[in-house]
Amino acid sequence: MAERVKTSAPGKLVLFGEHAVVYGYSCIVTAVDQRMEVTVSLRQDKKLLVKANQVGVTRYDRDLSELGRGEVPKAVSFIEFLIKNFYQQYGICVGLNVFTHSQFSANFGFGSSAAVIAALALALSRLFSIELSQIQLFDLCFQTILDVQGVGSGFDAAAAIYGGTLHYAREERAVEPVEVSNFPLVVGYTGIKADTPTLVRQVAELKRQKPKTVEGVFIEIERIVVKALQVIKAGNFAKLGTLMDKNQKLLERLGVSSRELEELMRVSRQEGAWGAKLSGAGGGDCMITLVADKIRKEVETAIEECGGEVLQVKFGAEGVREE
Ligand code: PMV
């Protein structure tokens, strides 16, 4: 048994299909090259100690017998529930130190929670010499996401575990790699943190009120996802941009866009972008815009001039790994 293990998992961005994916449709997600790092080590006592300074957790400790009980602070809830689920499943009760370090801000909507549990699940499997397949890692992470936030499609856990660019559908836990050579995307962060569970519940409420309309929107989104897969294969970015615009219009109909997101999209299109859409739950976080290399600088400047922050990331990054 190892004494100490360090792992990392990538953040992610949704390219197409958010929200509909919660209801069994599919999405396209890509892992980004900014990673969440997790270090675990054994303790002599029966405690869990977590340090995650970047999210304000300088020191959190908990008896193992208390894991997942009572009020669990939000900043450590994913970590605590993942350990609880892992320990229960494999009959382990050993004291643990968990330190996390992220290469990206938890505010970007890059899926820091999914990345932290993916990295932690691999770290625990290595620490206790329990060989886990990618699908077993995925199931552990998805269960933890549902335990903590009650809603979600698991696409973020899939991206963190498998990496690359994926066509994902929740029902079959189907992940198909999507071959992309270069993706000329610019990522603009609004500066506003979105709350994913709130937005997912908001869409659920709209679906309750207008089931036919919302189901119709999901079906149209699914058509766009399928089309986008073909267009990505053909490398037709102009067409892909048009599909992004269409997907965005549908997300607006679900009421999850925001003024700040739309402003960043507007200036990008004005500079000649092929298309733009929000990425993720909406309400804030990031927008993505597809641009030809020759106008990339202009688009980036326009985004910054209207208050956005351009995030420099590479796409299709490697999935969870031991460092
Ligand atoms: O907010 P993000 O980036 O984690 O994306 C949420 C995407 C949703 O489809 C709205 C929710 C989900 O779990 O699929």
Coordinates of C-alpha atoms and ligand atoms in Angstrom, one line a residue:
M1 CA 0.0 0.0 0.0
A2 CA 1.4 3.4 -1.0
E3 CA 1.8 6.1 1.8
R4 CA 1.1 9.1 -0.4
V5 CA -0.4 9.5 -3.9
K6 CA -0.7 12.6 -6.1
T7 CA -3.2 12.7 -9.0
S8 CA -4.7 15.3 -11.3
A9 CA -7.8 15.7 -13.4
P10 CA -8.7 18.3 -16.1
G11 CA -11.4 20.9 -16.0
K12 CA -13.9 21.0 -18.8
L13 CA -16.1 23.1 -21.1
V14 CA -19.3 22.1 -22.7
L15 CA -19.4 22.7 -26.4
F16 CA -23.0 21.7 -27.2
G17 CA -26.0 20.2 -25.5
E18 CA -26.0 21.5 -21.9
H19 CA -29.3 21.2 -19.9
A20 CA -30.8 18.7 -22.5
V21 CA -28.1 16.3 -21.3
V22 CA -29.7 16.2 -17.8
Y23 CA -32.8 14.7 -19.5
G24 CA -31.1 11.9 -21.3
Y25 CA -30.1 13.7 -24.5
S26 CA -26.4 13.9 -25.4
C27 CA -23.8 16.6 -25.2
I28 CA -20.3 17.4 -26.5
V29 CA -17.8 18.2 -23.8
T30 CA -14.0 18.8 -24.0
A31 CA -11.4 18.6 -21.2
V32 CA -9.2 21.6 -20.8
D33 CA -5.5 21.7 -20.0
Q34 CA -5.9 23.4 -16.6
R35 CA -6.0 20.7 -13.9
M36 CA -7.1 20.0 -10.4
E37 CA -4.4 18.3 -8.3
V38 CA -5.1 16.1 -5.3
T39 CA -2.6 14.6 -2.9
V40 CA -3.7 12.0 -0.4
S41 CA -1.7 10.4 2.4
L42 CA -2.4 8.0 5.3
R43 CA -2.9 9.1 8.9
Q44 CA -2.5 7.1 12.1
D45 CA -5.8 8.3 13.6
K46 CA -9.4 7.8 12.3
K47 CA -9.8 11.3 10.9
L48 CA -10.1 13.0 7.6
L49 CA -8.1 16.2 7.3
V50 CA -8.7 18.4 4.2
K51 CA -6.7 21.5 3.1
A52 CA -8.0 23.3 0.1
N53 CA -6.7 26.8 0.6
Q54 CA -7.9 28.2 -2.8
V55 CA -11.5 27.7 -1.7
G56 CA -10.9 28.9 1.8
V57 CA -10.5 25.6 3.5
T58 CA -7.3 26.0 5.5
R59 CA -8.0 23.1 7.7
Y60 CA -11.1 20.9 8.0
D61 CA -11.1 17.8 10.1
R62 CA -13.8 15.2 10.7
D63 CA -14.0 11.8 12.4
L64 CA -14.4 9.0 9.8
S65 CA -17.5 7.8 11.7
E66 CA -19.1 11.2 11.0
L67 CA -18.5 11.3 7.2
G68 CA -21.5 12.7 5.3
R69 CA -23.5 13.3 8.5
G70 CA -25.1 16.6 9.5
E71 CA -24.1 19.9 7.9
V72 CA -21.1 19.3 5.6
P73 CA -19.6 22.7 4.4
K74 CA -20.1 23.2 0.7
A75 CA -16.4 23.6 0.0
V76 CA -15.6 20.1 1.2
S77 CA -18.8 18.3 0.5
F78 CA -17.7 16.6 -2.7
I79 CA -14.5 15.4 -1.1
E80 CA -16.2 14.1 2.0
F81 CA -19.0 12.2 0.1
L82 CA -16.5 10.7 -2.4
I83 CA -14.5 9.3 0.5
K84 CA -17.6 8.1 2.3
N85 CA -18.8 6.3 -0.8
F86 CA -15.4 4.8 -1.6
Y87 CA -14.8 3.7 2.0
Q88 CA -18.3 2.1 2.2
Q89 CA -17.9 0.3 -1.1
Y90 CA -14.5 -1.1 -0.3
G91 CA -14.9 -1.5 3.5
I92 CA -12.1 0.8 4.4
C93 CA -11.7 2.9 7.5
V94 CA -8.3 4.6 7.5
G95 CA -7.4 8.1 8.5
L96 CA -6.6 10.4 5.5
N97 CA -5.0 13.7 4.6
V98 CA -6.4 15.3 1.4
F99 CA -4.7 18.4 -0.1
T100 CA -6.0 20.0 -3.2
H101 CA -4.5 22.6 -5.6
S102 CA -6.2 23.9 -8.6
Q103 CA -4.6 25.4 -11.7
F104 CA -7.9 27.3 -12.4
S105 CA -10.4 29.3 -10.4
A106 CA -13.4 27.5 -9.0
N107 CA -15.5 30.5 -10.4
F108 CA -14.9 29.7 -14.1
G109 CA -17.4 26.8 -14.3
F110 CA -14.6 24.5 -15.4
G111 CA -16.1 21.7 -13.2
S112 CA -13.7 21.9 -10.3
S113 CA -16.0 19.7 -8.1
A114 CA -16.1 16.9 -10.7
A115 CA -12.3 17.2 -11.3
V116 CA -11.5 17.1 -7.6
I117 CA -13.6 13.9 -7.1
A118 CA -12.2 12.2 -10.2
A119 CA -8.6 12.9 -9.0
L120 CA -9.5 11.8 -5.5
A121 CA -11.2 8.6 -6.7
L122 CA -8.1 7.6 -8.6
A123 CA -5.8 8.7 -5.7
L124 CA -7.7 6.4 -3.3
S125 CA -7.7 3.5 -5.7
R126 CA -3.9 3.8 -6.0
L127 CA -3.4 4.4 -2.2
F128 CA -5.3 1.3 -1.3
S129 CA -4.2 -0.8 -4.4
I130 CA -7.7 -1.3 -5.6
E131 CA -7.7 -1.4 -9.4
L132 CA -10.7 0.6 -10.7
S133 CA -11.8 0.8 -14.4
Q134 CA -12.7 4.1 -15.9
I135 CA -16.4 3.2 -15.6
Q136 CA -16.0 2.3 -11.9
L137 CA -14.3 5.6 -11.3
F138 CA -17.2 7.3 -13.2
D139 CA -19.9 5.5 -11.2
L140 CA -18.3 6.5 -7.9
C141 CA -18.0 10.1 -9.0
F142 CA -21.5 10.3 -10.5
Q143 CA -23.0 8.8 -7.3
T144 CA -21.2 11.5 -5.3
I145 CA -22.4 14.3 -7.5
L146 CA -26.0 13.1 -7.1
D147 CA -25.5 12.7 -3.3
V148 CA -24.2 16.3 -3.0
Q149 CA -26.3 18.3 -5.4
G150 CA -29.2 16.0 -6.2
V151 CA -29.1 16.9 -9.9
G152 CA -26.6 16.6 -12.8
S153 CA -25.9 14.6 -15.9
G154 CA -22.4 13.4 -14.9
F155 CA -20.9 14.8 -18.1
D156 CA -18.3 16.8 -16.1
A157 CA -17.1 13.6 -14.3
A158 CA -16.9 11.9 -17.7
A159 CA -14.6 14.7 -19.0
A160 CA -12.5 14.6 -15.9
I161 CA -12.0 10.8 -16.1
Y162 CA -11.7 10.1 -19.8
G163 CA -10.3 13.5 -21.0
G164 CA -10.2 14.4 -24.7
T165 CA -13.4 15.6 -26.4
L166 CA -16.4 13.4 -25.8
H167 CA -19.9 12.8 -27.0
Y168 CA -21.6 11.9 -23.8
A169 CA -25.1 10.6 -22.9
R170 CA -26.1 9.9 -19.3
E171 CA -28.5 7.0 -19.8
E172 CA -26.0 4.5 -21.3
R173 CA -23.0 6.2 -19.5
A174 CA -21.9 6.4 -23.1
V175 CA -18.7 8.2 -23.9
E176 CA -17.5 8.3 -27.4
P177 CA -14.2 10.1 -28.2
V178 CA -14.6 12.9 -30.8
E179 CA -11.6 13.4 -33.0
V180 CA -10.8 17.1 -33.3
S181 CA -7.5 18.4 -34.7
N182 CA -7.6 22.1 -33.8
F183 CA -10.5 23.9 -32.2
P184 CA -10.2 27.7 -32.7
L185 CA -12.2 28.7 -29.7
V186 CA -11.9 31.7 -27.5
V187 CA -13.2 31.4 -24.0
G188 CA -14.6 34.6 -22.3
Y189 CA -15.3 34.6 -18.6
T190 CA -18.1 36.9 -17.5
G191 CA -16.7 37.4 -14.0
I192 CA -19.9 36.0 -12.5
K193 CA -20.1 32.6 -10.8
A194 CA -23.1 30.6 -11.9
D195 CA -24.9 28.2 -9.5
T196 CA -25.4 25.1 -11.6
P197 CA -28.0 23.3 -9.3
T198 CA -30.2 26.5 -9.2
L199 CA -30.2 26.8 -13.0
V200 CA -30.9 23.1 -13.5
R201 CA -33.8 23.4 -11.1
Q202 CA -35.0 26.5 -12.9
V203 CA -35.2 24.6 -16.1
A204 CA -36.9 21.7 -14.4
E205 CA -39.6 24.2 -13.1
L206 CA -40.0 25.6 -16.7
K207 CA -40.4 22.0 -17.9
R208 CA -43.1 21.4 -15.3
Q209 CA -45.0 24.5 -16.5
K210 CA -44.4 24.0 -20.2
P211 CA -43.5 20.4 -20.8
K212 CA -44.1 20.3 -24.6
T213 CA -42.2 23.5 -25.3
V214 CA -39.2 22.5 -23.2
E215 CA -39.1 18.9 -24.5
G216 CA -39.3 20.5 -28.0
V217 CA -36.3 22.6 -27.2
F218 CA -34.3 19.6 -25.9
I219 CA -35.1 17.7 -29.1
E220 CA -33.8 20.6 -31.2
I221 CA -30.7 20.8 -29.1
E222 CA -30.1 17.1 -29.6
R223 CA -30.4 17.6 -33.4
I224 CA -27.7 20.3 -33.1
V225 CA -25.4 18.0 -31.2
V226 CA -25.7 15.3 -33.8
K227 CA -25.1 17.8 -36.6
A228 CA -22.2 19.3 -34.8
L229 CA -20.5 15.9 -34.6
Q230 CA -20.6 15.6 -38.4
V231 CA -19.5 19.2 -38.9
I232 CA -16.6 18.7 -36.5
K233 CA -15.5 15.7 -38.4
A234 CA -15.6 17.7 -41.7
G235 CA -13.7 20.5 -40.0
N236 CA -16.2 23.1 -41.2
F237 CA -15.9 25.8 -38.6
A238 CA -18.1 28.3 -40.3
K239 CA -20.9 25.8 -40.1
L240 CA -20.0 24.9 -36.5
G241 CA -20.3 28.5 -35.6
T242 CA -23.8 28.7 -37.0
L243 CA -24.7 25.6 -34.9
M244 CA -23.3 27.4 -31.8
D245 CA -25.6 30.4 -32.5
K246 CA -28.6 28.1 -32.9
N247 CA -27.8 26.2 -29.7
Q248 CA -27.5 29.6 -27.9
K249 CA -30.9 30.7 -29.1
L250 CA -32.4 27.5 -27.7
L251 CA -30.6 28.1 -24.3
E252 CA -32.1 31.6 -24.3
R253 CA -35.5 30.0 -24.7
L254 CA -34.8 28.0 -21.6
G255 CA -34.0 31.3 -19.8
V256 CA -30.5 30.4 -18.8
S257 CA -28.6 33.1 -20.6
S258 CA -27.6 36.4 -19.1
R259 CA -26.9 40.0 -20.2
E260 CA -23.2 39.7 -19.5
L261 CA -22.9 36.4 -21.5
E262 CA -24.8 38.0 -24.4
E263 CA -22.7 41.1 -24.4
L264 CA -19.5 39.0 -24.8
M265 CA -21.2 37.0 -27.6
R266 CA -22.4 40.2 -29.3
V267 CA -18.9 41.8 -29.5
S268 CA -17.4 38.5 -30.6
R269 CA -19.8 38.2 -33.5
Q270 CA -19.3 41.9 -34.3
E271 CA -15.6 41.2 -34.7
G272 CA -16.4 38.4 -37.2
A273 CA -16.6 35.3 -35.0
W274 CA -18.3 32.3 -36.7
G275 CA -20.6 31.8 -33.8
A276 CA -20.8 31.9 -30.0
K277 CA -22.7 30.4 -27.1
L278 CA -22.7 30.1 -23.4
S279 CA -20.9 27.0 -22.0
G280 CA -22.3 25.2 -19.0
A281 CA -25.3 26.0 -16.9
G282 CA -25.5 29.7 -18.0
G283 CA -26.4 32.7 -15.8
G284 CA -22.6 33.6 -15.8
D285 CA -19.4 31.6 -16.0
C286 CA -18.0 31.4 -19.6
M287 CA -19.0 31.9 -23.2
I288 CA -17.2 30.3 -26.0
T289 CA -16.8 31.7 -29.5
L290 CA -15.3 30.1 -32.6
V291 CA -13.0 32.4 -34.5
A292 CA -10.6 32.3 -37.5
D293 CA -6.9 32.7 -36.4
K294 CA -6.6 36.0 -38.3
I295 CA -9.3 37.7 -36.1
R296 CA -8.5 36.0 -32.8
K297 CA -6.7 39.0 -31.3
E298 CA -9.5 41.4 -32.2
V299 CA -12.1 39.2 -30.7
E300 CA -10.0 38.8 -27.5
T301 CA -9.5 42.5 -27.2
A302 CA -13.3 43.1 -27.8
I303 CA -14.2 40.6 -25.0
E304 CA -11.8 42.3 -22.6
E305 CA -12.9 45.8 -23.5
C306 CA -16.5 44.9 -22.5
G307 CA -15.4 43.5 -19.1
G308 CA -14.8 39.9 -19.9
E309 CA -11.7 37.9 -19.1
V310 CA -10.1 35.8 -21.9
L311 CA -9.1 32.4 -20.5
Q312 CA -6.2 30.8 -22.4
V313 CA -6.9 27.0 -22.5
K314 CA -6.1 24.1 -24.7
F315 CA -8.8 21.6 -25.5
G316 CA -8.9 17.8 -25.5
A317 CA -6.6 17.5 -22.5
E318 CA -5.7 14.1 -20.9
G319 CA -8.1 12.6 -18.4
V320 CA -7.4 11.8 -14.7
R321 CA -3.8 10.5 -14.1
E322 CA -1.3 9.8 -11.4
E323 CA 1.4 12.5 -11.2
Ligands
PMV1 O1 -22.3 24.6 -14.9 P1 -21.5 23.5 -15.5 O2 -20.4 24.0 -16.3 O3 -21.1 22.5 -14.6 O4 -22.5 22.8 -16.6 C1 -23.8 22.4 -16.3 C2 -24.4 21.6 -17.4 C3 -25.8 21.2 -17.2 O5 -26.2 20.4 -18.3 C4 -26.7 22.4 -17.0 C5 -25.9 20.3 -15.9 C6 -25.4 18.9 -16.1 O6 -25.0 18.3 -15.1 O7 -25.3 18.4 -17.2

